[in-house]
Coordinates of N, CA, C and O in Angstrom, one line a residue:
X1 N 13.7 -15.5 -24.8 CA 12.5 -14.6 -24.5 C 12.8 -13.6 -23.5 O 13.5 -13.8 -22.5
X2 N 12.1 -12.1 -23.9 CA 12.0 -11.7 -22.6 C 11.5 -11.3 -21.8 O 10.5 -12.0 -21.8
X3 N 11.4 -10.4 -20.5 CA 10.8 -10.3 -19.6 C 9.2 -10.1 -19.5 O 8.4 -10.5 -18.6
X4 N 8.9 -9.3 -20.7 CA 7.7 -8.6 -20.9 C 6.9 -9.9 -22.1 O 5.7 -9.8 -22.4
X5 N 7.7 -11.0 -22.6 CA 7.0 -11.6 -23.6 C 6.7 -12.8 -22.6 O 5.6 -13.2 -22.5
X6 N 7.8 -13.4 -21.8 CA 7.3 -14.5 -20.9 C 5.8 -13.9 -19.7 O 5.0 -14.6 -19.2
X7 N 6.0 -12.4 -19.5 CA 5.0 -12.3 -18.5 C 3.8 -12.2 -18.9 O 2.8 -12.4 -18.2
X8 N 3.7 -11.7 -20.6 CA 2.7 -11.5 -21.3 C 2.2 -13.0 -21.7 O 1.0 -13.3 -21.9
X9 N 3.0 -13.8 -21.8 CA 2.3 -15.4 -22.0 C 2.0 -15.8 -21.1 O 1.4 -16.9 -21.3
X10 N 2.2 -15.5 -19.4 CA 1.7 -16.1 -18.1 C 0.7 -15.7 -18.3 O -0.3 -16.5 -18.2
X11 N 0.3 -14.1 -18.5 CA -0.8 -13.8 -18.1 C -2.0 -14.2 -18.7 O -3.0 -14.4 -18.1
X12 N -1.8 -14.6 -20.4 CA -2.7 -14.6 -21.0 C -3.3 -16.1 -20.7 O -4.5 -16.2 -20.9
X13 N -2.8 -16.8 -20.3 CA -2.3 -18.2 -20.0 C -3.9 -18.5 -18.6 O -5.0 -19.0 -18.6
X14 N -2.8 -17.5 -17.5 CA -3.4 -18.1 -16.1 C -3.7 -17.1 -15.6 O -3.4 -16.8 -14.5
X15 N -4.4 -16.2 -16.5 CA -4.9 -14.9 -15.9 C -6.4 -15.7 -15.0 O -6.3 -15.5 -13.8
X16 N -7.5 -16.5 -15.5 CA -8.0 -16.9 -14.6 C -7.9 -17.5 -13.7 O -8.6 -17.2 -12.7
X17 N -7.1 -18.4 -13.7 CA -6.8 -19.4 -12.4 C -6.2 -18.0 -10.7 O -6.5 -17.9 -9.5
X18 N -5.1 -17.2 -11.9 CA -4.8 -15.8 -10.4 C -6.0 -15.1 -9.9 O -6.1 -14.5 -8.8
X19 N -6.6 -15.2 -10.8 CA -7.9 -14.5 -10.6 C -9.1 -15.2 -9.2 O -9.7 -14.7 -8.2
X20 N -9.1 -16.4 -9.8 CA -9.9 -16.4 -9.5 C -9.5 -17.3 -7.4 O -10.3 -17.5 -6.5
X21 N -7.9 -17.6 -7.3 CA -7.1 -17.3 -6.5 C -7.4 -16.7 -5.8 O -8.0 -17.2 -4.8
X22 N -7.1 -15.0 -6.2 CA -7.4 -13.7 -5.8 C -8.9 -13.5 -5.0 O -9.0 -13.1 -3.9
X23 N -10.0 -13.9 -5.9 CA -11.3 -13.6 -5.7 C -11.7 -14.3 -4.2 O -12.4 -13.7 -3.4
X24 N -11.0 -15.8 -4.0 CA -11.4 -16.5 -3.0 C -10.9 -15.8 -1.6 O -11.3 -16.1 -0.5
X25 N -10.1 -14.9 -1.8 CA -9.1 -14.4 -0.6 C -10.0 -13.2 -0.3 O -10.2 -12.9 0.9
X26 N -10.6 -12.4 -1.4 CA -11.1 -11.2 -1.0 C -12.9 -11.2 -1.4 O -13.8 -10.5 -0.8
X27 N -13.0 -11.8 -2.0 CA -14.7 -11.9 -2.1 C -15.5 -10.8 -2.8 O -16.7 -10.5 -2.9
X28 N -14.1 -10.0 -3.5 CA -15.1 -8.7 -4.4 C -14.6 -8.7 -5.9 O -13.5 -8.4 -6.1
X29 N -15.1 -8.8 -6.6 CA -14.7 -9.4 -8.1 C -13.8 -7.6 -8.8 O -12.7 -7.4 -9.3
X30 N -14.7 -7.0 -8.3 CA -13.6 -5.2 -8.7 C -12.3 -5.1 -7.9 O -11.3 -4.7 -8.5
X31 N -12.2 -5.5 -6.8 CA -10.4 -5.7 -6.4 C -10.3 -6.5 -6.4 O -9.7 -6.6 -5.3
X32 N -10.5 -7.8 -6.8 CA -10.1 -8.9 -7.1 C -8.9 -8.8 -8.7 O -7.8 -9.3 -9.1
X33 N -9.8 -7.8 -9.2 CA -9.4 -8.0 -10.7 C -8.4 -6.6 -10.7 O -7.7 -6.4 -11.7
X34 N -8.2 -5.7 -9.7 CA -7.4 -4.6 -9.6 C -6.2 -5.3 -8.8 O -5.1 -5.0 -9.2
X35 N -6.4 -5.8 -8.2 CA -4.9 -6.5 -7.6 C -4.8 -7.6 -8.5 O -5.2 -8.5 -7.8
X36 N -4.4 -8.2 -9.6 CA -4.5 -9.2 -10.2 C -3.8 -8.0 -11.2 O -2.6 -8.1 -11.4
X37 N -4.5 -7.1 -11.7 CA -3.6 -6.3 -12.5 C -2.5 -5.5 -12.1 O -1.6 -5.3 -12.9
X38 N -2.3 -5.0 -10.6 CA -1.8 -4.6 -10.2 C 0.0 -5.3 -10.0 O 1.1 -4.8 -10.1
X39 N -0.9 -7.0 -9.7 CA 0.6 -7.6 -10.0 C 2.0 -8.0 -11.1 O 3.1 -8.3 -10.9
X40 N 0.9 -7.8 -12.5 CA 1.7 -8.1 -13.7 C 2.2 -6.8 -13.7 O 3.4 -6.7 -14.0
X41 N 1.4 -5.3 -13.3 CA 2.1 -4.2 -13.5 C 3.2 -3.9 -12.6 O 4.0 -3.1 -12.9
X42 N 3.3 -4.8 -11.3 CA 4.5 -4.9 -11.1 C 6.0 -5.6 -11.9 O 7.1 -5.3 -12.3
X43 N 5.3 -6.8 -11.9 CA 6.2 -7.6 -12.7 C 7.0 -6.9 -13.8 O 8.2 -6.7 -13.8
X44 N 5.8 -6.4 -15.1 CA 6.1 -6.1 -15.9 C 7.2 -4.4 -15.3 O 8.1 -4.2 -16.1
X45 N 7.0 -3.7 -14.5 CA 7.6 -2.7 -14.3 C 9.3 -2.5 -13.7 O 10.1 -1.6 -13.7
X46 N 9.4 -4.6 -13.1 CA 10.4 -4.9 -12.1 C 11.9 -5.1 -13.0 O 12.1 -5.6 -14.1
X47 N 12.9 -4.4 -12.2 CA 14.2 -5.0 -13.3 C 14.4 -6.2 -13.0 O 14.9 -6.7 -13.9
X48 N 14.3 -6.9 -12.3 CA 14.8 -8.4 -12.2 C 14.5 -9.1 -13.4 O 13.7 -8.6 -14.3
X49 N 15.1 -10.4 -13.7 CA 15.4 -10.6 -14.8 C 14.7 -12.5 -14.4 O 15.1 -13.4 -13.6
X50 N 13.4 -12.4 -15.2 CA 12.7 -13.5 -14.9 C 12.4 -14.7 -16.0 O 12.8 -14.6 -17.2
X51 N 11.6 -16.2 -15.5 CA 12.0 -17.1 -16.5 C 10.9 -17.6 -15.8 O 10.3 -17.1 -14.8
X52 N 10.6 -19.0 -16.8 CA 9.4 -19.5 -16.3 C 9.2 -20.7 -15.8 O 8.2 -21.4 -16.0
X53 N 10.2 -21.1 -15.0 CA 10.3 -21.5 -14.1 C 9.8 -20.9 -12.5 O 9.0 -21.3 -11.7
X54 N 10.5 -19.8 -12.6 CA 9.9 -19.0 -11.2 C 9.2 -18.2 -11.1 O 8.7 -17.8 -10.0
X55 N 8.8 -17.5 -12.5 CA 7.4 -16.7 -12.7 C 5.9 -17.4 -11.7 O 5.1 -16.7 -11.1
X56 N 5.7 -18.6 -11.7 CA 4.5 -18.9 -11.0 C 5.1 -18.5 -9.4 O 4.7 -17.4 -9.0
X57 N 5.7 -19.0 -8.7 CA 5.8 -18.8 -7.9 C 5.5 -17.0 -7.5 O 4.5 -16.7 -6.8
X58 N 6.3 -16.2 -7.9 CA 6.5 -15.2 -7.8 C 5.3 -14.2 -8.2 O 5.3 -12.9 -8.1
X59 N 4.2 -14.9 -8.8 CA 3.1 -14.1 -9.2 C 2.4 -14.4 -7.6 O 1.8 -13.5 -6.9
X60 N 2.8 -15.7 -7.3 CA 1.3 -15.9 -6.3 C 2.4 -15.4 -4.8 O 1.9 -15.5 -3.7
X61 N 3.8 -15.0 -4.9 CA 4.5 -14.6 -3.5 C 3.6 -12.9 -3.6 O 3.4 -12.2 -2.7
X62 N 3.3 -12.8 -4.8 CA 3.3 -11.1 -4.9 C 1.4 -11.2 -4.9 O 0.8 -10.3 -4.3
X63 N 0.9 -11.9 -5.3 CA -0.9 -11.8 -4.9 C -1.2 -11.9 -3.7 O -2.1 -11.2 -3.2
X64 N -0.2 -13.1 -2.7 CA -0.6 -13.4 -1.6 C -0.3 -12.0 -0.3 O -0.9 -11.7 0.7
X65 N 1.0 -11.3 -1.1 CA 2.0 -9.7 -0.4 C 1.0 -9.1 -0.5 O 0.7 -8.4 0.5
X66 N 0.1 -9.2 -1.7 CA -1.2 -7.6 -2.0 C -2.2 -7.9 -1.5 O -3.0 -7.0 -1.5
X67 N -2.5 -8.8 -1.0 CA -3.8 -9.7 -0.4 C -3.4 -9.1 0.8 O -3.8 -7.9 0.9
X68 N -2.8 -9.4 1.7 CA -1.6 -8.9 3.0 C -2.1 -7.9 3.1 O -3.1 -7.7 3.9
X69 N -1.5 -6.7 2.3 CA -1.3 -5.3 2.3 C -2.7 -4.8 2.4 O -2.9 -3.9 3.3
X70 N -3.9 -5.5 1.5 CA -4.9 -5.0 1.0 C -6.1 -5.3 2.7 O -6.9 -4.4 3.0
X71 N -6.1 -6.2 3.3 CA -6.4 -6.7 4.8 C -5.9 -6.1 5.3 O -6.5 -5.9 6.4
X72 N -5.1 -5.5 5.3 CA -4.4 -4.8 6.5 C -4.7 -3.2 6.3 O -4.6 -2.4 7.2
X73 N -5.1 -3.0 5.2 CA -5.3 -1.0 5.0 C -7.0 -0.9 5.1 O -7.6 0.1 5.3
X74 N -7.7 -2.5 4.8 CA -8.8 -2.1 4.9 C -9.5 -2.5 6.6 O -10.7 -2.1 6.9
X75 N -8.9 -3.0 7.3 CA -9.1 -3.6 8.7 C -8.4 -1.9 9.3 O -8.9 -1.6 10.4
X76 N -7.5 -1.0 8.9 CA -7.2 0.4 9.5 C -8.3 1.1 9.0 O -8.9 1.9 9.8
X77 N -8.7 1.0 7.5 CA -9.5 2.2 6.9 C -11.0 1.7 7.7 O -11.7 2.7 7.7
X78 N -11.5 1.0 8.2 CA -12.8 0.5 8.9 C -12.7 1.1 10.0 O -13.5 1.9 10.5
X79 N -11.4 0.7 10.7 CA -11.2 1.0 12.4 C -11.2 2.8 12.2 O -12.2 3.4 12.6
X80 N -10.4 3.4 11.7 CA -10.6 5.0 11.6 C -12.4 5.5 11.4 O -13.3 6.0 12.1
X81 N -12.5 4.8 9.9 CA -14.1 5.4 9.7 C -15.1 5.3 11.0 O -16.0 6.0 11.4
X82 N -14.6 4.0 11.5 CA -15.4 3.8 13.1 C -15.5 4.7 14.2 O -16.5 5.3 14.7
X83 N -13.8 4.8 14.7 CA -13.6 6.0 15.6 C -14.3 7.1 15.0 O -15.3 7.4 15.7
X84 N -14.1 8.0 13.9 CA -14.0 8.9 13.5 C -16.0 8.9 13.7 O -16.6 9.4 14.6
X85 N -16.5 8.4 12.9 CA -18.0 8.1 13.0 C -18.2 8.2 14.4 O -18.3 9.3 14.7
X86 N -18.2 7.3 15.6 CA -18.4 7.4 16.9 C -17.9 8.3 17.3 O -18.2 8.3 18.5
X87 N -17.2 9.5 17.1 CA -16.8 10.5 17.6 C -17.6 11.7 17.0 O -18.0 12.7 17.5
X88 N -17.6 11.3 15.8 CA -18.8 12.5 15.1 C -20.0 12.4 15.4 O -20.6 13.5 15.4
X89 N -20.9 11.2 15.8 CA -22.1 11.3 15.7 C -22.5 12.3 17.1 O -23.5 13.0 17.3
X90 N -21.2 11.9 18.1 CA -21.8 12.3 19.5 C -21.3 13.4 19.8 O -21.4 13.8 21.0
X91 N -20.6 14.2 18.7 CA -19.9 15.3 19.0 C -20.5 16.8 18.2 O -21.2 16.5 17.2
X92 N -20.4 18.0 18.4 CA -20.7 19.1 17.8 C -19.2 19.3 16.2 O -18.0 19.1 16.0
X93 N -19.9 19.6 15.9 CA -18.8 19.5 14.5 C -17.7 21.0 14.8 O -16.8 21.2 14.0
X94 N -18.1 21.8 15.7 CA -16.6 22.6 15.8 C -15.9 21.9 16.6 O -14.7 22.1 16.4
X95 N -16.2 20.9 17.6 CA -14.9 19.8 18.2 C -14.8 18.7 17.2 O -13.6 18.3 17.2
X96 N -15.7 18.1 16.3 CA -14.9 17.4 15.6 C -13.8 18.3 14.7 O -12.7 17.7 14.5
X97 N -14.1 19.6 14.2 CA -13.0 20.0 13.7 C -11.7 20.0 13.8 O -10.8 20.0 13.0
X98 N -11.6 20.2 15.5 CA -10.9 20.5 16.6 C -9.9 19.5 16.6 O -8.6 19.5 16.7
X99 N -10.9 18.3 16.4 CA -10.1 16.9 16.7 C -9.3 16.5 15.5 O -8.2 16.0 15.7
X100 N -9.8 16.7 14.4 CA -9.2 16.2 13.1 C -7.7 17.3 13.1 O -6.6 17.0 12.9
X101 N -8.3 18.8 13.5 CA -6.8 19.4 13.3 C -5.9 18.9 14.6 O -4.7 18.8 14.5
X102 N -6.4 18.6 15.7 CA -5.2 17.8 16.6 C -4.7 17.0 16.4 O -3.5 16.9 16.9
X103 N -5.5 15.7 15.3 CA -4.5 14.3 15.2 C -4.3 15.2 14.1 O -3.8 15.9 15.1
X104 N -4.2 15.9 13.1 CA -3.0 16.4 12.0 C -1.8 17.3 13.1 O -0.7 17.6 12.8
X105 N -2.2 17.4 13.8 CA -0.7 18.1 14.6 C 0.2 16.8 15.1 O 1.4 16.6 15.0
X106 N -0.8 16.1 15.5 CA 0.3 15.2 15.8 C 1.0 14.6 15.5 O 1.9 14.1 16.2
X107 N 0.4 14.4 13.8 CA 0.7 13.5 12.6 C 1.9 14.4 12.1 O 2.7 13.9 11.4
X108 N 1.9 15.3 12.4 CA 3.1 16.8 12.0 C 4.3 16.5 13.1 O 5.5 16.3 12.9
X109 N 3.5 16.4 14.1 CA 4.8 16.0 15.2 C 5.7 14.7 15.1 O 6.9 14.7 15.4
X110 N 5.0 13.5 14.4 CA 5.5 12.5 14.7 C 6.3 12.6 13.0 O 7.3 11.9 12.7
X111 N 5.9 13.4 12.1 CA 6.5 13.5 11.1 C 7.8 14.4 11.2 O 8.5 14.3 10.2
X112 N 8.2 15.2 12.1 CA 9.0 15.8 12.3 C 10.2 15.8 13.2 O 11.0 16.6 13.6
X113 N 9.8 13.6 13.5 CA 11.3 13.2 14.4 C 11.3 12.1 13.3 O 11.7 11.0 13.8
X114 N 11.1 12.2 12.2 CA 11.2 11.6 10.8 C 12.6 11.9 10.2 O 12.8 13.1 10.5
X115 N 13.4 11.4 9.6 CA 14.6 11.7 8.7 C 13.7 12.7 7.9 O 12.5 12.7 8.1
X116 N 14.4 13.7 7.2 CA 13.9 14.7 6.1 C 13.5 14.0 5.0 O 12.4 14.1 4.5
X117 N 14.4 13.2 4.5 CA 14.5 12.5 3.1 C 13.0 11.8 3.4 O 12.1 12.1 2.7
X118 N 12.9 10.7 4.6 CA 11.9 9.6 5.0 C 10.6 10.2 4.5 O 9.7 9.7 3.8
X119 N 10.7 11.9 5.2 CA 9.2 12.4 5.4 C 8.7 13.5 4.3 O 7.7 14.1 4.3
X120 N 10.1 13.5 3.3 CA 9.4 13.8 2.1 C 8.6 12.9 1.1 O 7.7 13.3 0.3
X121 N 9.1 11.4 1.3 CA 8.6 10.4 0.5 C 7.2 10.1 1.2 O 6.2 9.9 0.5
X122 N 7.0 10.1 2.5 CA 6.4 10.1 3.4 C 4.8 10.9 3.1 O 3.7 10.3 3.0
X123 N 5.1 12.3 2.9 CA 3.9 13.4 2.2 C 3.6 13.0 0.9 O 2.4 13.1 0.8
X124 N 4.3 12.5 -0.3 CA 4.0 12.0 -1.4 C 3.0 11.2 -1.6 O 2.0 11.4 -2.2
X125 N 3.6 9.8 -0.6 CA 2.7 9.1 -0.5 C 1.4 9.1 0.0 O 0.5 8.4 -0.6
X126 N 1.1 9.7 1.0 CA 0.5 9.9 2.0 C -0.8 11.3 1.6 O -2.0 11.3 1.7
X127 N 0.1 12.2 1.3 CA -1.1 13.8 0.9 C -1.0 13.7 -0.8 O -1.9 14.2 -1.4
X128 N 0.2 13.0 -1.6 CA 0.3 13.4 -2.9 C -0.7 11.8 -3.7 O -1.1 11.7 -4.8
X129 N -0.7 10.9 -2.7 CA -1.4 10.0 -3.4 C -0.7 9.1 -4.1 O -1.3 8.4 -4.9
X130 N 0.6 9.0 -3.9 CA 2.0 8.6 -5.2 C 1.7 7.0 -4.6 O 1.4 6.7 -3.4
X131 N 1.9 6.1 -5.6 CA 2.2 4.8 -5.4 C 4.0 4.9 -5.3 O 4.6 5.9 -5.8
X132 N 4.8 3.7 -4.6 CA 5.8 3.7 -4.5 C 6.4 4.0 -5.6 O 7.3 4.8 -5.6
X133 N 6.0 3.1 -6.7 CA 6.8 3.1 -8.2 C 7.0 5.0 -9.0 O 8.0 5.5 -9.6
X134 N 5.9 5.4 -8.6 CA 5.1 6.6 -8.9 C 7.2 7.5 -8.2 O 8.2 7.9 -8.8
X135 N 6.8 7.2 -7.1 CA 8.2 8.5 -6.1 C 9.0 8.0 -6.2 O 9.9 8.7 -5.7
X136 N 9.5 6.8 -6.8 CA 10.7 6.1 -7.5 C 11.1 7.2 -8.9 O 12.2 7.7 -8.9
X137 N 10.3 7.3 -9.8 CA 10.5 8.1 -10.9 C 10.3 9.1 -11.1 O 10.5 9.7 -12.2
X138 N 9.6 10.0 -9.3 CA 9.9 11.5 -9.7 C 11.2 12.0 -8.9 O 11.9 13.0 -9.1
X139 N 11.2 10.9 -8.0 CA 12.9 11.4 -6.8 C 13.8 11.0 -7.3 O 14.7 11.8 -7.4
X140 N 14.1 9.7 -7.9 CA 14.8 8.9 -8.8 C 15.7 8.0 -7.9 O 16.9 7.5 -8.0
X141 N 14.6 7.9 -6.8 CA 15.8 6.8 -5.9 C 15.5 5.5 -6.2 O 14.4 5.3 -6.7
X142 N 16.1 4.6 -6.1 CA 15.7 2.9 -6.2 C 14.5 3.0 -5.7 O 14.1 4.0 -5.2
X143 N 13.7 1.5 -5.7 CA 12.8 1.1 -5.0 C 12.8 0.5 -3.8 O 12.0 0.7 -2.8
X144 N 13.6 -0.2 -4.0 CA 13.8 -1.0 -2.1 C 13.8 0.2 -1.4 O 13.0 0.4 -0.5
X145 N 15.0 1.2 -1.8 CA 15.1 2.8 -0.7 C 13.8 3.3 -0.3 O 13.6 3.6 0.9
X146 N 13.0 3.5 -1.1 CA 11.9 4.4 -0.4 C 11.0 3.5 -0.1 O 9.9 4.0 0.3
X147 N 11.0 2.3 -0.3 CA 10.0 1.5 0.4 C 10.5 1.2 1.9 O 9.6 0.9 2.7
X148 N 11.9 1.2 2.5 CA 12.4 1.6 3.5 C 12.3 2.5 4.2 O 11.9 2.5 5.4
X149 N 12.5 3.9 3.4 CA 12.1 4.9 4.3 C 10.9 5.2 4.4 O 10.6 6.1 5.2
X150 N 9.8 4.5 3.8 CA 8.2 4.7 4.1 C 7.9 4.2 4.7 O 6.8 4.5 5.3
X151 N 8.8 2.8 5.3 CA 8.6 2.3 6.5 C 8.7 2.8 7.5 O 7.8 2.9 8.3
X152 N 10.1 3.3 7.5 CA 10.6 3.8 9.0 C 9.7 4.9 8.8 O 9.0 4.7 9.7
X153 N 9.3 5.8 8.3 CA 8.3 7.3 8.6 C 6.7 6.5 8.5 O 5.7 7.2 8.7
X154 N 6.6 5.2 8.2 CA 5.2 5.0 8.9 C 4.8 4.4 10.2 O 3.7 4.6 10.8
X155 N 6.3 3.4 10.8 CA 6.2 2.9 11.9 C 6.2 4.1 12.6 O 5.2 4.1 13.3
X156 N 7.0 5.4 12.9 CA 7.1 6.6 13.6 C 5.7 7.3 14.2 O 5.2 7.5 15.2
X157 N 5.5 7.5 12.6 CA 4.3 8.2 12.5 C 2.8 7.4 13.7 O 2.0 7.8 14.6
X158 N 3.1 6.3 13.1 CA 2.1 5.1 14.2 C 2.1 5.1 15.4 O 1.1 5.2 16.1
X159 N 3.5 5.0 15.8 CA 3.7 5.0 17.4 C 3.7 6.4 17.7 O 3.6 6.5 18.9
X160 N 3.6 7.6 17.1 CA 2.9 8.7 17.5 C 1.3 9.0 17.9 O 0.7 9.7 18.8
X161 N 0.9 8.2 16.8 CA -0.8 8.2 16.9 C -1.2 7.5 17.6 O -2.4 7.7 17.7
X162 N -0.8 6.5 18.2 CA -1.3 5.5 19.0 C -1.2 6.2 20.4 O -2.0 5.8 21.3
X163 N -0.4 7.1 20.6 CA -0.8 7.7 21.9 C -2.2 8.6 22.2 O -2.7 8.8 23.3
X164 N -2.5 9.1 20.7 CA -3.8 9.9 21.3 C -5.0 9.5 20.5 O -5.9 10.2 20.2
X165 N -4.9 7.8 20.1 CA -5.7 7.5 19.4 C -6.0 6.5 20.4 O -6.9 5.7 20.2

């Protein structure tokens, strides 16, 4: 069998049980069921070469990674809307202007002691909206690579903002 016919019989298989997995970790049935798709579409997209023996494992190493990922962007996307709200409500909107173009300067600054390569992958993701797989197939670099360099140009970029944030 191969890769696409064993993942297509997991899914159809234990699509509820990941599901419903998924659901207990996040409590919202619409990304419950977007990260649950999101994982076979990795799978199904991965060259590695899989069997069904380690297919379970490796569904729930990669639900538990997006569960991770998904806590962690929305515990930042809260903390921003917070700041940003407590600063708007008490502020005149030409200094909020003011402020949003200062952290983008800074966001320019801290992007600009970035590798070139890092902080082109970097804008893609970031202003172009690209999922990793997405800048994999328009740059045509591997994927481990620019998931590396989106690292190192996000930790940068972080320890930039955290000084005037």
């Amino acid at each position: 069998m191969n890769n696409q016919s064993i993942i297509a019989d997991y899914y159809s298989k234990h699509r509820g049980e990941i599901l419903a997995f998924v659901l207990l970790r996040l409590q919202n049935i619409d990304e419950a069921e977007d990260l649950v798709q999101e994982v076979f579409l990795r799978l199904l997209n991965g060259q590695r070469p899989i069997n069904e023996t380690t297919l379970p494992n490796l569904v729930y190493t990669l639900c538990r990674n997006l569960i991770t990922d998904w806590y962690r962007h929305h515990s930042i996307r809260q903390d921003v809307e917070h700041r940003l709200y407590s600063t708007t409500a008490t502020a005149d909107s030409a200094e909020s202007v003011l402020s949003v173009r200062e952290i983008n300067e800074q966001l320019e600054r801290g992007l600009a002691r970035v590798p070139k390569e890092c902080r082109e992958l970097y804008r893609l993701h970031i202003y172009g909206a690209m999922p990793i797989s997405d800048i994999c197939r328009t740059t045509g670099q591997p994927y481990k690579a620019v998931e590396y360099r989106l690292g190192m140009a996000r930790k940068q970029v972080r320890n930039q903002l955290r000084h005037i944030i």
